Amino acid sequence: AKRGTTITVRHGEILDEQGHLFTKNLRKAKQTLTLVCGTDGENTFTPRFTFMGFRYAEITADSDFEIIKLESAVLTSDCKPIGTFSCSDEKLNRLFQNIQWGQRSNFIDIPTDCPHRDERMGWTGDIAVFAETAACNRNIGAFMGKWLYDLRLYQRPNGTLPVTIPENKTYQPTPFKVPIAIWGDAATMVPWAVYRAYGDKEALAAQYDSMKAYTDAEIRAAAKTGRGKRKFLWDKNPFQYGDWCAAGESFHQWKKKGKYLSTAFLANSVSIMRQAAQALEKAEDERYYNQALAQIQDAFSSLCILPDGHLTGDFQSNYVCALYFDLVPKEKRAAVAARLVQLVREGNHTVRTGFAGTPYLCFALADNGYVEDAYKVLQNEKCPGWLYTVNAGGTTMWERWDALDENGRFYKGSGADMVSFNHYAYGAVGAFIYRRILGIEPVTAGYGEFQIKPIPGGSLQAAEGSLETRYGKIHVTWKRKEGRFSLTVSIPEDTRCTIYLPDGSSYQVSGGEYQYSTGGTEG
């Protein structure tokens, strides 16, 4: 170009119907690079102090120019990939890759909610629900250790947290007088996911006081909401995000569900604290949180579960969280699960849950006798659903299921300010892929002891994947054909594993290669 030529590069996620760059969903973010050529002839430019989240780039200039070479460099924090997955359903394979790319482009120094618009922030709710999947995809121990240190710095003396770490007061809905469920629970859910994945007790110990302070703040918030058993239910709060981004509902509808969902996340944090106290040999704390959990479970069973198995708060995420977080006693689980599956079938197996329930929806179904319903949800290609986004051309995870229509065009009814095509939260379904499709699940933190219990279903005829642990790589391959199931596994040395086959048989093994099929075994 000639000296003085101004070249402008704008970045965006999609194109409009005329094929132009769509930027309304960027809000106030510029996503723009500007180069003023300093010499006649060849000019080279690389931005050093910013990055762009984009799929399309528009290049313009105020006079004639020639592009000699154009490159885009992938930027991400150095977290080693450790998890793999592939199966006989190519669309599920694409979903898995979308989950990977969503993490890769949002794990840049801090875990951001999105890499493109004016909201590149460490939203606590997003990482709270995604941390387990993230810890399987890549080794995020050091990355999350740094962010969790930041979290401790921003935590208030009363244990509460801002909804973004680092704090951005623009998005803080209330003063720090009370905790906010799910978002605040990042204080417990993230360090626990990291500990379960890698078994680092020093990292858990460093975070323990922060975890305890937040959980105790939740317990105090619940205690102020009633008397008797009701003081163990966290069903009142000045503000809750509730079932954020549940399909087909408004912001106000999401928030109203908070009074039903908060208790489940309180119970989860109390359960995490009980286990963390046990791992760190804090016996007094373990007894305290064990008693607190029993009281919450008893209160929920007595006050929130109706005789017919319905819950007070008759919507999918409420049932999902109650089942997954073990708030439903054994004698009532069948009835509660039956109501969940009824709601799921009424919704034609589309995803009707928001941030609260979506990560655990398939677990709640499969673990309570409804494996095929879980797979129908996972493999459903209608909107709202994971494979709908794949069919619409998604290459990362979306904030809203209806962000694009079936032709890959912006869905005008969803509102540009709430449409992001790179939010990893709904990628939390990756945990189901690792723990149920492949069947790899830790029994002890770090996978010194673990189980392999694949649960085949849906249209899947084969699956293969691996997980690199501190002991070595766990590898699983399974196939099914004409009623016969075969499984090949690789177990790291110095570990113990229990292998469960779909026919109910089980085997206890240590390091080595093993092959199984329905009715027989070779090792």
C-alpha positions as a printed Julia matrix, in Angstrom:
523×3 Matrix{Float64}:
   0.0     0.0    0.0
   0.99    3.63  -0.23
   2.35    5.42   2.83
  -0.5     6.92   4.87
  -3.09    4.35   3.75
  -5.42    3.44   6.62
  -6.37   -0.23   6.73
  -9.21   -1.32   9.04
  -9.92   -4.88  10.16
 -13.23   -5.54  11.9
 -14.04   -8.87  13.52
 -17.36  -10.61  14.13
 -18.98  -13.95  14.75
 -21.51  -14.2   11.91
 -22.65  -12.54   8.68
 -26.02  -10.96   8.09
 -28.43  -11.98   5.33
 -26.6    -9.72   2.85
 -23.28  -11.34   3.67
 -21.99   -8.38   5.66
 -20.29   -8.56   9.04
 -22.88   -8.69  11.86
 -21.74   -6.63  14.85
 -24.87   -5.74  16.84
 -24.25   -8.57  19.28
 -20.84   -7.12  20.16
 -22.59   -4.38  22.14
 -20.01   -1.63  22.69
 -16.97   -3.71  21.79
 -15.11   -2.35  18.77
 -13.3    -5.57  17.77
 -11.4    -3.38  15.33
  -7.74   -3.08  14.34
  -6.48   -0.01  12.52
  -3.16    0.2   10.66
  -1.79    3.4    9.17
   0.88    2.31   6.69
   4.24    3.88   7.51
   5.98    3.25   4.2
   5.27    2.79   0.53
   5.18   -0.87  -0.39
   5.04   -3.77   2.03
   3.73   -3.14   5.56
   3.42   -5.75   8.31
   1.18   -5.5   11.35
   0.46   -7.78  14.29
  -1.53   -6.58  17.34
   0.42   -7.05  20.57
  -1.87   -5.77  23.29
  -5.27   -7.21  22.41
  -6.97  -10.25  20.93
 -10.18  -10.8   19.01
 -12.84  -13.48  19.29
 -14.12  -13.95  15.77
 -15.07  -16.21  12.91
 -15.14  -13.58  10.17
 -12.9   -10.58   9.5
 -13.73   -7.64   7.24
 -10.76   -5.74   5.75
 -11.19   -2.28   4.22
  -8.9     0.63   3.34
  -9.21    4.25   2.28
  -7.14    3.68  -0.88
  -5.96    0.8   -3.05
  -4.04   -1.94  -1.31
  -2.96   -5.53  -1.86
  -3.02   -8.3    0.75
   0.21  -10.28   0.43
  -0.4   -12.6    3.38
  -3.06  -12.95   6.05
  -2.76  -15.1    9.16
  -4.82  -15.65  12.3
  -2.99  -17.0   15.35
  -4.84  -19.01  17.99
  -4.21  -17.55  21.44
  -4.84  -19.47  24.66
  -3.22  -20.0   28.03
  -0.79  -22.91  28.12
  -3.0   -25.7   29.46
  -2.01  -29.1   28.1
  -4.82  -31.03  26.35
  -5.48  -34.23  28.31
  -8.93  -35.51  27.18
 -10.02  -37.05  23.89
 -13.3   -38.42  22.55
 -14.74  -39.75  19.31
 -17.75  -41.88  18.52
 -19.91  -43.27  15.73
 -22.04  -40.08  15.66
 -20.14  -37.43  13.71
 -22.39  -34.68  15.04
 -21.47  -35.58  18.62
 -17.84  -35.49  17.53
 -18.4   -31.97  16.21
 -20.1   -31.01  19.49
 -17.07  -32.26  21.4
 -14.79  -30.15  19.21
 -17.04  -27.12  19.75
 -16.68  -27.61  23.51
 -12.9   -27.73  23.09
 -12.8   -24.55  21.01
 -15.07  -22.72  23.44
 -12.64  -23.47  26.25
  -9.55  -22.76  24.18
 -10.72  -19.29  23.15
 -12.02  -18.33  26.6
  -9.14  -19.55  28.75
  -6.85  -16.58  28.17
  -5.3   -15.64  31.52
  -8.74  -15.81  33.17
 -11.79  -17.97  32.37
 -13.94  -15.5   30.43
 -17.58  -15.92  29.49
 -16.9   -14.86  25.89
 -13.88  -13.56  23.91
 -15.56  -11.04  21.63
 -18.09   -8.57  23.05
 -17.77   -5.95  25.82
 -18.08   -8.63  28.49
 -14.77  -10.48  28.42
 -14.9   -11.14  32.13
 -14.38  -13.95  34.58
 -18.04  -14.66  35.21
 -18.2   -17.01  38.17
 -21.42  -18.8   37.18
 -20.06  -19.91  33.81
 -16.89  -21.45  35.21
 -18.73  -22.95  38.19
 -20.77  -25.22  35.92
 -18.03  -25.79  33.32
 -15.03  -26.45  35.58
 -15.48  -30.23  35.71
 -15.51  -30.53  31.92
 -12.66  -28.04  31.59
 -10.51  -30.09  33.97
 -10.95  -33.16  31.74
 -10.3   -31.35  28.47
  -7.03  -29.76  29.59
  -4.77  -29.61  32.61
  -6.06  -26.4   34.18
  -4.45  -26.84  37.6
  -2.04  -23.88  37.4
  -4.48  -21.77  35.36
  -7.31  -22.14  37.88
  -4.91  -21.84  40.8
  -4.07  -18.33  39.63
  -7.74  -17.38  39.14
  -8.76  -18.88  42.48
  -6.07  -16.77  44.14
  -7.75  -13.76  42.55
 -11.09  -15.01  43.86
  -9.73  -15.03  47.4
  -8.52  -11.46  47.0
 -11.98  -10.26  45.96
 -13.91  -12.25  48.56
 -15.56  -10.08  51.21
 -15.1   -10.61  54.96
 -18.63  -12.06  55.15
 -17.68  -14.73  52.6
 -19.65  -13.36  49.64
 -18.22  -12.81  46.18
 -18.68  -10.53  43.19
 -20.19  -12.24  40.14
 -17.06  -11.6   38.1
 -13.45  -12.26  39.09
 -11.7    -9.83  38.62
 -14.54   -7.65  39.85
 -16.45   -5.43  37.43
 -19.03   -3.37  39.29
 -21.04   -2.71  36.12
 -22.47   -6.22  36.38
 -22.72   -6.55  40.14
 -26.5    -6.84  40.79
 -26.5    -6.36  44.57
 -24.17   -5.24  47.35
 -22.13   -8.02  48.93
 -24.49   -8.66  51.8
 -25.73  -12.07  50.65
 -24.37  -14.79  48.38
 -25.78  -15.53  44.91
 -26.36  -19.21  44.12
 -24.34  -20.88  41.32
 -22.27  -17.72  40.7
 -21.02  -17.61  44.27
 -20.72  -21.4   44.35
 -17.7   -21.08  42.08
 -15.89  -20.68  45.41
 -16.5   -24.37  46.12
 -17.3   -25.97  42.76
 -14.18  -24.83  40.91
 -11.52  -25.85  43.47
 -13.34  -29.13  44.07
 -13.43  -29.93  40.34
  -9.71  -29.2   40.1
  -8.95  -31.33  43.16
 -11.03  -34.26  41.89
  -9.22  -34.12  38.56
  -5.63  -33.86  39.76
  -5.56  -34.79  43.45
  -3.52  -31.77  44.54
  -4.16  -31.45  48.29
  -1.95  -28.38  48.62
  -4.12  -26.5   46.13
  -7.27  -27.62  47.96
  -5.81  -26.56  51.3
  -4.92  -23.14  49.9
  -8.55  -22.63  48.92
 -10.19  -24.25  51.93
 -10.78  -21.15  54.06
 -12.35  -19.36  51.09
 -14.6   -22.34  50.39
 -15.64  -22.48  54.03
 -16.33  -18.74  54.24
 -18.62  -18.82  51.23
 -20.49  -21.97  52.28
 -21.06  -20.56  55.75
 -22.45  -17.39  54.14
 -24.97  -19.55  52.27
 -25.94  -21.36  55.45
 -26.49  -18.04  57.22
 -28.56  -16.73  54.3
 -30.77  -19.82  54.48
 -31.15  -19.57  58.25
 -32.71  -16.11  57.9
 -35.55  -17.32  55.68
 -37.69  -19.19  58.19
 -38.01  -21.25  61.34
 -37.84  -24.93  62.1
 -36.89  -27.04  59.12
 -37.49  -24.09  56.81
 -34.31  -22.41  58.03
 -32.37  -25.07  56.12
 -34.0   -24.07  52.83
 -32.43  -21.16  50.99
 -35.62  -19.99  49.32
 -35.45  -16.22  49.79
 -32.81  -13.75  48.65
 -32.78  -10.15  47.37
 -31.39  -11.35  44.04
 -30.79  -14.65  42.26
 -29.97  -15.33  38.62
 -31.97  -18.53  38.95
 -32.2   -20.75  35.89
 -30.26  -18.34  33.71
 -30.78  -18.61  29.94
 -33.48  -21.31  30.1
 -34.9   -21.55  26.57
 -38.13  -19.77  25.75
 -38.22  -17.75  28.96
 -37.52  -14.18  29.99
 -34.98  -12.7   32.37
 -37.7   -12.31  34.99
 -38.77  -15.94  34.65
 -35.19  -17.1   35.13
 -34.83  -15.07  38.3
 -38.12  -16.29  39.8
 -36.81  -19.86  39.74
 -33.94  -18.91  42.03
 -35.96  -19.48  45.18
 -36.37  -23.14  44.19
 -32.86  -23.79  42.91
 -30.73  -22.09  45.54
 -31.19  -24.86  48.11
 -29.77  -27.43  45.71
 -26.57  -25.46  45.24
 -26.37  -24.81  48.97
 -26.55  -28.56  49.5
 -23.87  -29.12  46.87
 -21.46  -26.66  48.48
 -22.09  -28.17  51.92
 -21.45  -31.63  50.45
 -18.22  -30.4   48.86
 -17.12  -28.92  52.19
 -17.82  -32.19  53.98
 -15.63  -34.05  51.47
 -12.93  -31.38  51.45
 -12.77  -31.46  55.25
 -12.41  -35.23  55.12
  -9.64  -35.02  52.49
  -7.73  -32.48  54.62
  -8.41  -34.35  57.89
 -10.45  -31.59  59.49
 -12.66  -33.86  61.55
 -14.65  -31.18  63.36
 -15.56  -29.43  60.13
 -16.44  -32.76  58.54
 -18.91  -33.53  61.34
 -20.43  -30.05  61.12
 -21.02  -30.13  57.36
 -22.22  -33.71  57.48
 -24.9   -32.67  59.99
 -25.76  -29.54  57.99
 -26.18  -31.59  54.81
 -28.47  -34.07  56.57
 -30.63  -31.19  57.85
 -30.89  -29.65  54.38
 -31.79  -32.99  52.85
 -34.43  -33.65  55.5
 -35.95  -30.19  55.09
 -36.09  -30.51  51.31
 -37.67  -33.96  51.49
 -40.28  -32.82  54.02
 -41.17  -29.42  52.58
 -40.38  -29.51  48.86
 -41.35  -33.0   47.66
 -45.09  -33.59  47.34
 -46.66  -37.04  47.88
 -46.98  -37.67  44.12
 -43.27  -36.94  43.5
 -43.86  -33.42  42.18
 -41.68  -30.65  43.56
 -42.73  -27.22  44.76
 -41.4   -25.55  41.65
 -42.53  -27.8   38.81
 -39.85  -27.25  36.15
 -37.07  -29.38  34.72
 -34.01  -27.79  36.36
 -35.56  -28.15  39.8
 -35.95  -31.91  39.37
 -32.53  -32.24  37.76
 -30.7   -30.45  40.57
 -32.67  -32.17  43.32
 -31.77  -35.58  41.88
 -28.17  -34.84  40.94
 -27.29  -33.13  44.23
 -28.84  -35.95  46.26
 -31.69  -34.03  47.85
 -34.19  -36.78  47.12
 -34.28  -39.76  49.52
 -34.07  -43.22  48.04
 -37.74  -44.03  48.57
 -38.85  -40.92  46.65
 -36.35  -40.97  43.78
 -38.45  -43.07  41.42
 -41.44  -40.72  41.66
 -39.34  -37.55  41.31
 -37.41  -38.99  38.34
 -40.68  -40.07  36.72
 -41.96  -36.49  36.85
 -38.69  -35.23  35.35
 -38.88  -37.64  32.44
 -42.52  -36.73  31.9
 -41.52  -33.07  31.54
 -38.64  -34.01  29.24
 -40.91  -36.06  26.99
 -43.52  -33.31  26.94
 -40.74  -31.05  25.68
 -39.9   -33.55  22.91
 -36.46  -34.12  24.45
 -35.3   -30.58  23.78
 -33.21  -28.79  26.4
 -35.55  -26.75  28.59
 -33.05  -26.15  31.37
 -30.85  -23.12  32.01
 -27.47  -22.7   33.72
 -28.7   -24.51  36.82
 -29.91  -27.74  35.26
 -28.31  -28.14  31.84
 -24.94  -29.51  33.07
 -26.72  -32.28  34.99
 -29.78  -33.01  32.83
 -28.4   -36.1   31.1
 -26.95  -37.4   34.39
 -30.29  -37.05  36.18
 -32.0   -39.05  33.46
 -29.39  -41.76  32.87
 -28.6   -42.32  36.55
 -32.25  -42.85  37.41
 -33.15  -45.47  34.84
 -33.84  -43.3   31.78
 -30.73  -43.87  29.66
 -32.5   -43.67  26.31
 -34.2   -40.42  27.29
 -30.79  -39.0   28.22
 -29.44  -39.91  24.79
 -32.51  -38.52  23.06
 -31.84  -35.19  24.75
 -28.14  -35.3   23.9
 -28.68  -36.3   20.27
 -31.79  -34.23  19.62
 -31.31  -32.01  16.57
 -34.23  -29.7   17.28
 -34.01  -26.3   18.95
 -33.24  -25.94  21.81
 -30.51  -28.57  21.86
 -26.82  -29.29  21.44
 -26.95  -30.83  17.99
 -29.23  -28.07  16.73
 -26.28  -25.72  17.17
 -24.07  -28.16  15.27
 -26.55  -28.36  12.37
 -26.76  -24.55  12.29
 -23.0   -24.39  11.73
 -21.79  -23.68  15.24
 -18.06  -24.08  15.81
 -18.12  -23.14  19.51
 -20.79  -23.26  22.22
 -23.58  -20.67  22.18
 -25.02  -18.53  24.95
 -28.55  -19.03  23.6
 -29.85  -22.09  21.76
 -31.87  -20.0   19.31
 -29.04  -17.65  18.35
 -29.22  -18.79  14.72
 -32.09  -20.24  12.74
 -31.91  -23.47  10.75
 -30.39  -21.6    7.79
 -27.55  -20.2    9.87
 -28.97  -16.67  10.03
 -29.35  -14.49  13.09
 -32.57  -15.32  14.92
 -34.05  -11.85  15.34
 -36.44  -12.82  18.1
 -33.64  -13.59  20.57
 -32.28  -10.03  20.9
 -28.79   -9.11  19.76
 -27.59   -8.09  23.22
 -28.01  -11.65  24.52
 -26.58  -13.54  21.55
 -23.06  -14.85  21.86
 -21.73  -17.69  19.74
 -18.87  -18.45  22.11
 -20.02  -19.04  25.69
 -18.73  -22.32  27.1
 -21.3   -22.85  29.9
 -23.52  -25.29  27.99
 -20.37  -27.2   27.06
 -20.64  -28.6   30.59
 -22.31  -31.6   28.92
 -18.74  -32.71  28.25
 -18.68  -34.18  31.75
 -21.45  -36.58  30.7
 -19.36  -37.59  27.69
 -16.35  -38.43  29.85
 -18.19  -39.92  32.84
 -21.08  -41.79  31.21
 -20.4   -42.37  27.51
 -16.75  -43.31  28.12
 -17.57  -44.2   31.72
 -14.39  -42.79  33.28
 -15.04  -41.54  36.8
 -12.67  -40.99  39.75
 -13.3   -42.82  43.0
 -10.44  -41.01  44.68
  -9.11  -37.59  43.7
  -6.57  -37.73  40.9
  -7.72  -41.16  39.62
  -5.52  -43.3   41.86
  -8.71  -45.33  42.14
 -11.4   -44.99  39.51
 -14.13  -46.83  37.67
 -14.92  -47.42  34.03
 -18.64  -47.86  33.54
 -19.7   -46.93  30.0
 -23.42  -46.51  29.46
 -24.2   -47.02  25.76
 -27.43  -45.7   24.33
 -29.12  -43.78  21.57
 -27.73  -44.38  18.11
 -24.16  -44.83  19.3
 -22.53  -48.02  18.11
 -19.0   -47.17  19.19
 -17.02  -44.71  21.29
 -13.38  -44.15  22.08
 -11.57  -41.7   24.31
  -8.85  -41.12  26.84
  -7.9   -39.1   29.87
  -4.32  -38.28  30.88
  -4.0   -38.46  34.67
  -1.12  -37.97  37.08
  -0.58  -41.74  36.88
  -0.74  -42.04  33.1
  -3.34  -42.33  30.38
  -6.71  -44.05  30.83
  -7.99  -45.25  27.45
 -11.42  -46.68  26.67
 -12.82  -48.16  23.46
 -16.22  -49.79  23.21
 -18.42  -51.18  20.45
 -21.81  -52.77  20.3
 -23.31  -54.77  17.49
 -26.29  -57.12  17.35
 -26.66  -57.19  21.11
 -22.99  -57.85  21.8
 -20.92  -55.31  23.72
 -17.11  -55.28  23.63
 -14.79  -53.12  25.69
 -11.04  -52.5   25.57
  -9.36  -50.49  28.32
  -5.89  -49.35  29.24
  -5.24  -48.82  32.95
  -2.2   -46.86  34.23
   0.25  -48.55  36.56
  -0.14  -47.94  40.3
  -3.9   -47.43  39.99
  -6.92  -49.54  40.82
  -9.99  -49.71  38.63
 -13.39  -51.37  38.79
 -14.84  -52.08  35.36
 -18.59  -52.43  34.94
 -20.18  -53.89  31.82
 -23.75  -53.1   30.74
 -24.87  -56.64  31.62
 -24.09  -55.97  35.3
 -20.82  -57.9   35.53
 -17.82  -56.19  37.1
 -14.06  -56.72  37.35
 -11.4   -55.25  39.61
  -8.09  -54.66  37.89
  -4.83  -52.74  38.2
  -2.4   -51.43  35.6
  -2.51  -53.1   32.17
  -4.53  -53.7   29.0
  -7.84  -55.55  29.21
 -10.53  -56.7   26.81
 -14.08  -57.65  27.71
 -17.25  -58.62  25.95
 -20.71  -59.54  27.16
 -20.32  -62.99  28.65
 -16.51  -63.22  28.61
 -13.2   -61.58  29.32
  -9.6   -61.65  28.22
  -6.85  -59.87  30.16
